[in-house]
Short mmCIF file of C-alpha atoms in Angstrom, two decimals:
data_model
loop_
_atom_site.label_atom_id
_atom_site.label_comp_id
_atom_site.label_asym_id
_atom_site.label_seq_id
_atom_site.Cartn_x
_atom_site.Cartn_y
_atom_site.Cartn_z
CA MET A 1 0.00 0.00 0.00
CA GLU A 2 1.34 3.43 -0.98
CA ILE A 3 0.98 6.38 1.38
CA ASN A 4 0.48 9.64 -0.55
CA ILE A 5 1.06 12.77 1.53
CA PHE A 6 0.12 16.07 -0.09
CA PHE A 7 1.66 18.97 1.86
CA ARG A 8 -0.12 22.29 1.57
CA LEU A 9 2.49 25.03 1.17
CA PHE A 10 1.94 28.54 2.45
CA LYS A 11 4.37 31.44 2.50
CA ASP A 12 4.81 31.02 6.26
CA ASN A 13 4.95 27.22 6.71
CA ARG A 14 7.68 26.11 4.34
CA TYR A 15 10.29 25.78 7.08
CA SER A 16 8.10 23.57 9.28
CA VAL A 17 7.33 21.37 6.27
CA LEU A 18 11.07 20.92 5.67
CA ALA A 19 11.45 19.57 9.20
CA LEU A 20 8.69 17.03 8.59
CA LEU A 21 10.23 15.97 5.29
CA ALA A 22 13.58 15.48 6.98
CA ALA A 23 12.03 13.17 9.57
CA LEU A 24 10.16 11.17 6.95
CA GLU A 25 13.32 10.78 4.88
CA GLN A 26 15.45 9.64 7.80
CA LEU A 27 12.97 7.45 9.66
CA VAL A 28 10.44 6.02 7.18
CA GLN A 29 10.74 3.33 4.52
CA PRO A 30 10.59 4.73 0.97
CA SER A 31 7.00 3.68 0.24
CA VAL A 32 5.75 7.17 1.14
CA ARG A 33 5.09 9.39 -1.86
CA ILE A 34 5.24 13.12 -1.11
CA GLU A 35 3.74 15.89 -3.19
CA PHE A 36 3.25 19.63 -2.62
CA PHE A 37 0.56 22.07 -3.63
CA SER A 38 0.05 25.80 -3.18
CA HIS A 39 -3.65 25.92 -4.01
CA PRO A 40 -6.37 23.27 -4.48
CA GLU A 41 -7.17 24.67 -7.94
CA GLU A 42 -3.71 23.89 -9.32
CA GLU A 43 -3.99 21.45 -12.22
CA PHE A 44 -1.00 19.45 -10.96
CA PHE A 45 -2.64 18.93 -7.59
CA ARG A 46 -6.10 18.17 -8.97
CA VAL A 47 -4.79 15.51 -11.32
CA ASN A 48 -2.44 13.84 -8.84
CA PHE A 49 -4.78 13.97 -5.88
CA THR A 50 -7.71 12.67 -7.93
CA ASN A 51 -5.55 9.76 -9.09
CA ALA A 52 -4.50 9.02 -5.51
CA VAL A 53 -8.10 9.11 -4.29
CA GLY A 54 -9.18 6.78 -7.08
CA SER A 55 -6.45 4.22 -6.57
CA PRO A 56 -7.34 1.22 -4.36
CA GLU A 57 -3.64 0.86 -3.48
CA SER A 58 -3.26 4.43 -2.23
CA VAL A 59 -3.96 6.21 1.06
CA PRO A 60 -4.21 9.97 0.28
CA ILE A 61 -3.35 12.39 3.09
CA LEU A 62 -3.75 16.15 3.03
CA ALA A 63 -1.22 17.61 5.49
CA TYR A 64 -1.68 21.17 6.73
CA SER A 65 0.66 23.07 9.04
CA PHE A 66 -0.50 26.61 9.72
CA ALA A 67 -0.68 29.54 12.11
CA THR A 68 -3.74 31.50 13.22
CA PRO A 69 -3.79 34.15 10.44
CA MET A 70 -4.34 31.37 7.87
CA TRP A 71 -7.17 29.64 9.75
CA LYS A 72 -10.11 31.24 7.93
CA ASN A 73 -8.70 30.38 4.49
CA VAL A 74 -7.79 26.86 5.56
CA ALA A 75 -11.29 26.11 6.89
CA GLU A 76 -12.84 27.34 3.64
CA GLU A 77 -10.40 25.23 1.64
CA TRP A 78 -11.31 22.09 3.55
CA GLN A 79 -14.96 22.72 2.86
CA LEU A 80 -14.21 23.01 -0.87
CA LEU A 81 -12.14 19.82 -0.92
CA ARG A 82 -14.71 17.82 1.04
CA ALA A 83 -17.40 18.88 -1.43
CA ARG A 84 -15.24 18.15 -4.47
CA TYR A 85 -14.35 14.61 -3.35
CA SER A 86 -17.60 13.75 -1.58
CA GLY A 87 -18.24 10.81 -3.91
CA ALA A 88 -14.76 9.33 -3.58
CA LYS A 89 -13.30 7.19 -0.87
CA ARG A 90 -12.55 8.93 2.37
CA ILE A 91 -9.71 11.44 2.31
CA ILE A 92 -7.71 12.13 5.45
CA ILE A 93 -6.86 15.66 6.60
CA LEU A 94 -4.01 15.87 9.12
CA ALA A 95 -3.54 19.30 10.72
CA GLY A 96 -0.65 20.57 12.82
CA GLY A 97 1.24 23.73 13.65
CA PRO A 98 0.56 26.63 16.01
CA HIS A 99 -3.18 27.10 15.46
CA PRO A 100 -4.27 23.44 15.53
CA THR A 101 -2.09 22.84 18.59
CA GLY A 102 -3.98 25.47 20.55
CA ALA A 103 -7.48 24.90 19.15
CA VAL A 104 -7.77 21.13 18.80
CA LYS A 105 -11.52 20.74 19.16
CA HIS A 106 -12.34 23.70 16.95
CA VAL A 107 -10.07 22.49 14.13
CA LEU A 108 -11.47 18.96 14.29
CA ARG A 109 -15.03 20.27 14.17
CA ARG A 110 -14.25 22.38 11.11
CA GLY A 111 -12.94 19.54 8.97
CA ALA A 112 -9.69 17.94 10.13
CA ASP A 113 -9.67 14.20 10.78
CA PHE A 114 -6.58 14.28 12.99
CA VAL A 115 -4.77 17.09 14.83
CA CYS A 116 -1.13 16.87 15.89
CA VAL A 117 -0.37 18.83 19.06
CA GLY A 118 3.12 20.26 19.43
CA GLU A 119 6.13 19.04 17.50
CA GLY A 120 5.37 16.88 14.50
CA GLU A 121 8.56 15.21 13.24
CA PHE A 122 8.29 11.96 15.17
CA SER A 123 4.49 12.09 15.19
CA ILE A 124 4.17 12.02 11.41
CA VAL A 125 6.56 9.07 11.26
CA GLU A 126 4.42 7.09 13.71
CA PHE A 127 1.25 8.26 11.94
CA VAL A 128 2.50 6.69 8.70
CA ARG A 129 2.87 3.43 10.60
CA PHE A 130 -0.77 3.73 11.68
CA LEU A 131 -1.86 4.32 8.07
CA ARG A 132 0.00 1.23 6.90
CA THR A 133 -1.43 -1.08 9.55
CA GLY A 134 -4.83 0.47 10.23
CA ASN A 135 -4.21 -0.31 13.89
CA VAL A 136 -5.30 2.58 16.14
CA LYS A 137 -2.67 1.49 18.66
CA HIS A 138 -0.15 3.14 16.34
CA ILE A 139 -1.79 6.58 16.48
CA PRO A 140 0.77 8.81 18.24
CA GLU A 141 0.04 10.03 21.75
CA ASN A 142 -0.04 13.68 20.67
CA ILE A 143 -2.55 13.20 17.84
CA TYR A 144 -6.23 13.83 18.58
CA TYR A 145 -9.34 12.76 16.71
CA TYR A 146 -13.07 12.21 17.22
CA LYS A 147 -14.27 8.67 17.69
CA GLN A 148 -18.03 8.14 17.91
CA GLY A 149 -18.48 11.80 18.74
CA LYS A 150 -15.96 11.75 21.59
CA LEU A 151 -12.56 13.41 21.58
CA SER A 152 -9.87 10.72 21.65
CA LYS A 153 -6.09 10.69 21.49
CA GLY A 154 -3.49 8.21 20.36
CA THR A 155 -1.57 5.96 22.69
CA ALA A 156 1.62 5.18 20.76
CA ARG A 157 4.61 6.52 22.68
CA LEU A 158 6.93 8.74 20.70
CA SER A 159 10.67 8.26 20.74
CA GLY A 160 13.36 10.28 19.08
CA CYS A 161 15.69 13.17 19.73
CA TRP A 162 15.12 16.40 17.82
CA GLU A 163 18.58 17.59 18.84
CA THR A 164 20.26 14.95 16.66
CA LEU A 165 17.82 14.99 13.71
CA PHE A 166 19.23 16.37 10.45
CA PRO A 167 17.37 19.65 9.83
CA PHE A 168 16.27 19.28 6.20
CA PRO A 169 15.77 16.57 3.55
CA ARG A 170 18.76 15.51 1.48
CA ASN A 171 17.16 13.43 -1.26
CA PRO A 172 15.96 15.47 -3.00
CA TYR A 173 17.52 18.31 -1.06
CA ARG A 174 15.47 21.30 0.00
CA PHE A 175 17.30 23.94 1.98
CA GLY A 176 16.13 26.45 4.53
CA PRO A 177 17.30 28.14 7.72
CA ILE A 178 18.72 25.71 10.26
CA GLU A 179 16.63 25.45 13.42
CA ILE A 180 19.13 25.52 16.29
CA THR A 181 17.01 25.99 19.43
CA ARG A 182 13.55 25.00 20.60
CA GLY A 183 11.66 26.00 23.71
CA CYS A 184 11.42 29.17 25.77
CA PRO A 185 11.31 29.48 29.57
CA PHE A 186 9.70 32.94 29.73
CA LYS A 187 6.07 32.02 28.95
CA CYS A 188 5.03 35.41 27.57
CA LYS A 189 1.25 35.55 27.77
CA TYR A 190 0.69 36.43 24.10
CA CYS A 191 2.94 33.64 22.76
CA GLU A 192 2.30 30.00 21.79
CA THR A 193 5.93 28.86 21.78
CA PRO A 194 5.92 27.14 25.21
CA LEU A 195 2.80 25.18 24.21
CA ILE A 196 4.26 24.03 20.90
CA LYS A 197 7.96 23.63 21.67
CA GLY A 198 7.94 23.49 25.48
CA ALA A 199 9.41 25.72 28.17
CA ARG A 200 12.64 23.72 28.39
CA VAL A 201 15.27 24.94 25.93
CA ARG A 202 16.93 22.39 23.66
CA HIS A 203 19.68 23.01 21.17
CA LYS A 204 20.54 21.20 17.96
CA LYS A 205 23.83 19.35 18.43
CA LEU A 206 26.77 21.28 17.04
CA ASP A 207 28.03 18.36 14.96
CA VAL A 208 24.59 18.04 13.32
CA ILE A 209 24.53 21.77 12.51
CA LEU A 210 28.01 21.57 11.02
CA GLU A 211 27.05 18.52 8.99
CA ALA A 212 24.10 20.48 7.59
CA VAL A 213 26.29 23.49 6.77
CA ASN A 214 28.86 21.28 5.07
CA PHE A 215 26.10 19.63 3.01
CA MET A 216 24.82 23.05 1.93
CA VAL A 217 28.28 24.23 0.94
CA LYS A 218 28.77 21.11 -1.20
CA HIS A 219 25.59 22.11 -3.04
CA ASN A 220 26.75 25.70 -3.54
CA ARG A 221 24.60 27.16 -0.77
CA ALA A 222 26.82 29.40 1.32
CA ASP A 223 24.32 31.79 2.95
CA ILE A 224 23.49 30.36 6.37
CA ARG A 225 20.41 31.45 8.33
CA PHE A 226 18.82 30.15 11.50
CA ILE A 227 15.49 29.55 13.21
CA THR A 228 15.48 30.16 16.95
CA PRO A 229 13.38 32.10 19.45
CA ASN A 230 16.56 33.79 20.72
CA ALA A 231 19.70 33.52 18.58
CA LEU A 232 22.01 34.66 21.37
CA GLY A 233 20.67 31.91 23.62
CA TYR A 234 22.28 29.04 21.70
CA GLY A 235 23.87 26.61 24.13
CA SER A 236 22.31 28.19 27.21
CA LYS A 237 21.32 25.49 29.71
CA ASN A 238 18.34 27.37 31.13
CA GLY A 239 17.59 29.82 28.32
CA ARG A 240 17.89 32.76 30.71
CA GLU A 241 21.49 33.82 30.18
CA PRO A 242 23.91 33.56 27.26
CA ASP A 243 26.57 30.88 26.95
CA THR A 244 29.29 32.75 25.11
CA ALA A 245 31.52 29.68 24.74
CA SER A 246 28.78 27.76 22.89
CA LEU A 247 27.91 30.81 20.83
CA TYR A 248 31.53 31.28 19.79
CA ALA A 249 31.96 27.59 18.97
CA LEU A 250 28.83 27.63 16.79
CA LEU A 251 29.75 30.65 14.70
CA ASN A 252 33.49 29.99 14.54
CA ASN A 253 33.02 26.41 13.33
CA ILE A 254 30.46 27.45 10.73
CA ARG A 255 32.76 30.19 9.45
CA GLU A 256 35.58 27.68 9.01
CA LEU A 257 33.36 25.52 6.78
CA LEU A 258 32.26 28.36 4.53
CA PRO A 259 34.06 29.58 1.42
CA SER A 260 35.31 33.17 1.38
CA SER A 261 32.03 34.23 -0.25
CA GLY A 262 29.95 32.50 2.44
CA ARG A 263 27.75 34.57 4.72
CA ILE A 264 26.28 34.04 8.18
CA PHE A 265 23.00 35.77 9.06
CA PHE A 266 22.41 35.56 12.81
CA GLY A 267 19.78 37.28 14.92
CA SER A 268 17.98 38.46 11.80
CA PHE A 269 14.74 37.12 10.26
CA PRO A 270 13.50 34.43 10.80
CA SER A 271 15.17 34.77 14.20
CA GLU A 272 15.44 37.49 16.81
CA VAL A 273 17.32 38.20 20.03
CA ARG A 274 16.16 38.99 23.54
CA PRO A 275 17.43 42.42 24.63
CA GLU A 276 19.07 41.28 27.88
CA PHE A 277 21.17 38.77 25.88
CA VAL A 278 22.74 41.62 23.92
CA THR A 279 26.01 42.23 25.76
CA ARG A 280 29.36 43.49 24.63
CA ASP A 281 30.65 39.90 24.67
CA THR A 282 27.83 38.41 22.60
CA VAL A 283 27.87 41.26 20.09
CA ARG A 284 31.66 41.02 19.78
CA ILE A 285 31.20 37.39 18.70
CA MET A 286 28.51 38.34 16.19
CA LYS A 287 30.66 41.12 14.80
CA GLU A 288 33.58 38.74 14.27
CA PHE A 289 31.65 36.10 12.32
CA CYS A 290 28.33 37.45 11.00
CA ASN A 291 27.47 39.34 7.82
CA ASN A 292 24.04 40.74 8.61
CA LYS A 293 23.79 44.36 9.68
CA GLN A 294 20.17 44.13 10.85
CA VAL A 295 19.39 42.46 14.19
CA VAL A 296 15.81 41.88 15.34
CA VAL A 297 15.31 42.79 19.01
CA GLY A 298 12.14 41.79 20.86
CA ALA A 299 11.00 44.74 23.00
CA GLN A 300 7.18 44.45 22.64
CA SER A 301 6.38 47.46 24.84
CA GLY A 302 7.88 50.64 26.25
CA SER A 303 5.82 50.30 29.41
CA GLN A 304 7.50 48.41 32.24
CA ARG A 305 4.06 47.73 33.67
CA MET A 306 3.04 45.94 30.47
CA LEU A 307 6.34 44.06 30.22
CA ASP A 308 5.76 42.72 33.72
CA ILE A 309 2.11 41.82 33.05
CA MET A 310 2.99 39.84 29.93
CA ASN A 311 5.94 38.02 31.59
CA ARG A 312 8.58 39.37 29.23
CA GLY A 313 11.34 39.00 31.79
CA HIS A 314 13.35 42.08 30.78
CA THR A 315 13.24 45.83 31.37
CA VAL A 316 12.80 48.89 29.21
CA GLU A 317 16.39 49.77 30.07
CA ASP A 318 17.51 46.39 28.67
CA VAL A 319 16.02 47.41 25.31
CA ILE A 320 17.82 50.75 25.26
CA ASN A 321 21.11 49.15 26.29
CA ALA A 322 20.78 46.44 23.62
CA CYS A 323 20.21 48.97 20.87
CA GLN A 324 23.10 51.12 22.08
CA ILE A 325 25.53 48.18 22.05
CA LEU A 326 24.38 47.02 18.62
CA LEU A 327 24.65 50.48 17.10
CA GLU A 328 28.13 50.97 18.57
CA ASN A 329 29.15 47.80 16.71
CA ASN A 330 27.62 48.83 13.36
CA PHE A 331 24.46 46.72 13.66
CA ARG A 332 21.10 48.35 13.09
CA PRO A 333 18.39 47.11 15.48
CA SER A 334 14.91 46.35 14.15
CA VAL A 335 12.86 46.52 17.33
CA ASP A 336 9.56 44.65 17.74
CA PHE A 337 6.61 46.37 19.43
CA ILE A 338 3.08 45.02 19.93
CA PHE A 339 0.05 47.31 20.18
CA GLY A 340 -3.53 46.50 21.16
CA LEU A 341 -2.40 44.30 24.05
CA PRO A 342 -4.84 43.24 26.77
CA HIS A 343 -4.66 45.53 29.82
CA GLU A 344 -2.87 48.21 27.78
CA GLN A 345 -3.92 51.71 28.82
CA PRO A 346 -3.35 54.99 26.90
CA GLU A 347 -0.44 55.85 29.22
CA ASP A 348 1.20 52.49 28.36
CA ALA A 349 0.88 53.27 24.66
CA ILE A 350 2.37 56.72 25.24
CA GLN A 351 5.36 55.13 26.98
CA SER A 352 5.82 52.82 23.98
CA LEU A 353 5.73 55.78 21.61
CA ASN A 354 8.25 57.64 23.73
CA LEU A 355 10.60 54.65 23.67
CA ILE A 356 10.13 54.35 19.91
CA LYS A 357 11.11 58.03 19.51
CA THR A 358 14.23 57.42 21.61
CA LEU A 359 15.24 54.33 19.64
CA ILE A 360 14.70 56.01 16.27
CA GLU A 361 16.82 58.98 17.37
CA MET A 362 19.54 56.48 18.29
CA GLY A 363 19.34 54.94 14.79
CA ALA A 364 17.04 51.92 15.22
CA ARG A 365 14.14 50.87 13.01
CA ILE A 366 10.75 49.77 14.38
CA HIS A 367 8.80 46.62 13.50
CA ALA A 368 5.19 47.13 14.59
CA HIS A 369 2.68 44.38 15.37
CA THR A 370 -0.87 44.23 16.70
CA PHE A 371 -1.83 41.71 19.35
CA MET A 372 -3.75 38.70 18.07
CA PRO A 373 -5.33 36.24 20.54
CA LEU A 374 -3.50 33.04 19.66
CA PRO A 375 -5.04 29.75 20.80
CA GLY A 376 -2.94 27.99 23.38
CA SER A 377 -1.42 31.21 24.70
CA LYS A 378 -2.30 32.60 28.12
CA TRP A 379 -4.18 35.41 26.40
CA ALA A 380 -6.07 33.22 23.93
CA GLY A 381 -9.43 34.35 25.29
CA LYS A 382 -8.57 38.06 25.34
CA LYS A 383 -9.70 40.60 22.79
CA THR A 384 -7.53 42.80 20.64
CA LYS A 385 -7.86 46.27 22.11
CA PRO A 386 -8.60 49.07 19.62
CA ILE A 387 -5.43 51.00 18.86
CA PRO A 388 -5.98 54.68 19.80
CA ASP A 389 -6.09 57.12 16.91
CA PHE A 390 -3.11 59.08 18.22
CA VAL A 391 -1.04 55.87 18.11
CA LYS A 392 -2.14 55.08 14.57
CA ARG A 393 -1.29 58.58 13.37
CA PHE A 394 2.16 58.35 14.92
CA LEU A 395 2.92 54.92 13.45
CA GLU A 396 1.70 55.97 10.01
CA SER A 397 3.97 59.02 10.08
CA LEU A 398 6.97 56.77 10.72
CA ILE A 399 6.07 54.52 7.78
CA ALA A 400 6.30 57.46 5.42
CA ASP A 401 9.80 58.22 6.71
CA GLY A 402 10.96 54.60 6.34
CA LYS A 403 11.49 54.28 10.09
CA LEU A 404 8.76 51.71 10.76
CA PHE A 405 7.47 48.62 8.98
CA GLY A 406 5.23 45.67 9.76
CA GLN A 407 1.78 44.19 9.23
CA TRP A 408 0.19 45.85 12.25
CA MET A 409 -2.82 47.21 10.34
CA HIS A 410 -3.57 43.82 8.78
CA GLN A 411 -3.03 42.12 12.15
CA GLU A 412 -5.45 44.52 13.81
CA ARG A 413 -8.21 43.41 11.43
CA ILE A 414 -7.43 39.74 12.04
CA GLY A 415 -7.21 40.30 15.79
CA ARG A 416 -10.67 41.87 15.98
CA GLU A 417 -12.09 38.95 14.04
CA LEU A 418 -10.35 36.35 16.20
CA SER A 419 -11.39 38.00 19.43
CA TYR A 420 -15.00 37.07 18.73
CA ARG A 421 -14.43 33.74 16.99
CA HIS A 422 -12.27 31.91 19.51
CA GLU A 423 -13.83 29.49 21.89
CA PRO A 424 -13.16 30.35 25.56
CA THR A 425 -9.57 29.72 26.60
CA LYS A 426 -10.52 26.69 28.69
CA GLU A 427 -12.35 25.08 25.78
CA VAL A 428 -9.46 25.75 23.41
CA CYS A 429 -6.64 24.60 25.65
CA GLU A 430 -8.10 21.66 27.50
CA LEU A 431 -7.87 18.53 25.38
#
């Protein structure tokens, strides 16, 4: 029996799909056929998926990994696909990623057959085993589904070590940023990371990272980027203070593998750094080995009251100090701020604007966001607060001067919509 997995590709999920492909390549027998599609109306997808559905020797799986902003489109897409293939044998929709992890019941009710909670590499491997045997005992312990109208979960224990797993597929190779750290101990109330990746920090083994870099170089890929919640936290045992020895070993060893034209991008998109990790020692290491001039710094607010409420774990002064150190070393900070936060008062917004003015005068650039209630976060049941007009006018004036960027206006629209669509936090989070 052939397992056909059709991965839905979005602009924002391609890196997570690479991790799943790597696990399937390394841990599954080659009888799994993998295809990709970017829209259900693509002729390539329609032909291949129709053939898979019609074949008695095939098990067709639609695999979706997505975050909350994509949820509305995904739900509508499932409805279209269910209607299109209503006369065929049953198709299986497997959902994972940030939104399904935090809203299991809601996603199952809207069309998914199975929802994977948390990390998916070892889960999808075990799920393939279930598809081959048909034995529900092989459904992984972090995959949920409805059975006779009752929410059920798998019982198969997962084994495997993400830290030693090669970060992308090699045959055929598909490259992306190398994920070097998972987990975050700070538990910020707006964030889903602790739910998905855990509060305990884990780091990809250095020899695995170097093997991946060497493989990329052999295939003429010499620009190295990373995925991590805090680039300067690599090697840290508790995730709360930098380990400069591990940081130096990482970047020094990568640099030695690269050709003279090779470049290291560290602390820039799709990564960021926490402000209190920006020290003269950590920045000295970055300056020695890295090529990027932009560094993303997570500030989120200029109000210490709001930073404390949301569990950020750093101070306003930490943000100013981080930007000062970066600028002194010829890095330009791109500083994240979130507006429309729960409990945010006008005076908190004013303090954020004042900090933004200070940072811009120093030479930083601002990356503006609007709070969105993400399922699985502590603030999943909160509403996006309307952004005051005086804040909007100020942010818009900075856009015109090239001093601010970001999707904050689009996020505000999504946030208002989500505030009224989410189930209560307890319903979303309890499985």
